[in-house]
C-alpha positions as a Markdown table, in Angstrom:
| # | Residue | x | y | z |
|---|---|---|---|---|
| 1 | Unk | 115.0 | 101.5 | 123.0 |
| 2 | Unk | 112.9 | 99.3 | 124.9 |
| 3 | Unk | 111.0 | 98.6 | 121.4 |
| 4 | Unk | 113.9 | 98.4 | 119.0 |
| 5 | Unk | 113.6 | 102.1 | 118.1 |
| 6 | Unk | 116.2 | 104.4 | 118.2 |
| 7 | Unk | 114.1 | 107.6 | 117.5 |
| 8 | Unk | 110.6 | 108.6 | 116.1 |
| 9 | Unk | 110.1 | 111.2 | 112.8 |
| 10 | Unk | 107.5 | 113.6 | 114.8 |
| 11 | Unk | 106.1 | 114.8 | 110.6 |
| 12 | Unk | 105.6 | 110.8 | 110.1 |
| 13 | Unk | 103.8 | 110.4 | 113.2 |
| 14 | Unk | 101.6 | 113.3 | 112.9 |
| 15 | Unk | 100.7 | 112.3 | 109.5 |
| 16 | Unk | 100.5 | 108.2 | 110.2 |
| 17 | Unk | 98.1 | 109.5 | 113.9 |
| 18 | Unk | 95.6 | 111.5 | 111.3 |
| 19 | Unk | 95.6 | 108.6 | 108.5 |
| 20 | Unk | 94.4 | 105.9 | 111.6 |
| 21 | Unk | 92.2 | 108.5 | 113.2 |
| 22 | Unk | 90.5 | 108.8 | 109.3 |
| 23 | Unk | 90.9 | 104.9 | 108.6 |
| 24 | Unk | 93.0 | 106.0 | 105.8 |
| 25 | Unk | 95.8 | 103.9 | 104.0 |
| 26 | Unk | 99.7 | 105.5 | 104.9 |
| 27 | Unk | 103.3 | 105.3 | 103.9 |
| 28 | Unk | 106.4 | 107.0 | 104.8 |
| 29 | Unk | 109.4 | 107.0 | 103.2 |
| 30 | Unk | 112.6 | 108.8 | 104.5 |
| 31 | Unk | 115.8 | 109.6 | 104.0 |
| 32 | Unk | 118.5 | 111.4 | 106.6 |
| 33 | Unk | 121.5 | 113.4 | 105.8 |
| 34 | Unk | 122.6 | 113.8 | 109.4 |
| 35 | Unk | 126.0 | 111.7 | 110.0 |
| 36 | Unk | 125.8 | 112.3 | 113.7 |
| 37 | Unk | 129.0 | 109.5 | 114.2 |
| 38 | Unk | 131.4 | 112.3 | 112.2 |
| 39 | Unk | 129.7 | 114.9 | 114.3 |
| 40 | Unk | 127.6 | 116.2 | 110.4 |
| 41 | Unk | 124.3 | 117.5 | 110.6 |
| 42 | Unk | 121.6 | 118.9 | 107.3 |
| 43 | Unk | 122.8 | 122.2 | 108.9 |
| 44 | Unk | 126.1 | 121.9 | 107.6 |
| 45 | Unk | 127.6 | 123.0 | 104.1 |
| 46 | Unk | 127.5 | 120.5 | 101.9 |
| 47 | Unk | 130.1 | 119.7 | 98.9 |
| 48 | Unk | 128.7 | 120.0 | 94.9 |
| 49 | Unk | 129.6 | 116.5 | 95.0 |
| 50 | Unk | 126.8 | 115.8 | 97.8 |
| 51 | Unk | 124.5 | 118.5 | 96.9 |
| 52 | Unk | 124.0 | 116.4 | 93.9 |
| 53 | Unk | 123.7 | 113.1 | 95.4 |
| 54 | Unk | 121.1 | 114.5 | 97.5 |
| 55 | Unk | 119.0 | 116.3 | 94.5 |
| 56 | Unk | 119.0 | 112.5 | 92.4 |
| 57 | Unk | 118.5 | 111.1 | 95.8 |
| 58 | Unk | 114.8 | 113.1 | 96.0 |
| 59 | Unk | 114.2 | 112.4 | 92.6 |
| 60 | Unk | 114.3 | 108.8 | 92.9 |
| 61 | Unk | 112.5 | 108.8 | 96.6 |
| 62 | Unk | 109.7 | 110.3 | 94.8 |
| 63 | Unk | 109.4 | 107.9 | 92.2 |
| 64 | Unk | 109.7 | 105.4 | 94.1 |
| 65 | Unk | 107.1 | 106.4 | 96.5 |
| 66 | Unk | 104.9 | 107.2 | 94.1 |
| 67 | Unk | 105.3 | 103.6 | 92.3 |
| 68 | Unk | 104.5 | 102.3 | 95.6 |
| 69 | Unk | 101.6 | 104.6 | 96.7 |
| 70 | Unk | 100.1 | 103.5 | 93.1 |
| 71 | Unk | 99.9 | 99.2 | 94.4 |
| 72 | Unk | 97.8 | 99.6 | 97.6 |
């Protein structure tokens, strides 16, 4: 917390240590479906309602990354 953050995506840091160690470009986009203040985690059922919310929320964190990914 010392730094501002309040935890660290271990895939995202794996990824971002191999990109610097390669002097390659990154980006990381992400998107959590834990509510951990009403005591919800991704391990828990999910309504239809929310199941699709989640599948056009993918959709558009693709795109968007991609659209991104395309500029640098």
């Amino acid at each position: 917390l010392e730094l501002g953050y309040l935890g660290v995506d271990m895939e995202t840091s794996a990824v971002f240590s191999a990109a610097r160690h390669f002097g390659m470009q990154r980006a990381s986009f992400l998107f959590a479906w834990d509510e951990l203040l009403r005591e919800r985690t991704w391990l828990d059922t999910f309504s239809p309602e929310e199941t699709e919310r989640q599948r056009l929320a993918n959709i558009v964190l693709f795109e968007v990354t991609l659209a991104c990914l395309e500029t640098l």
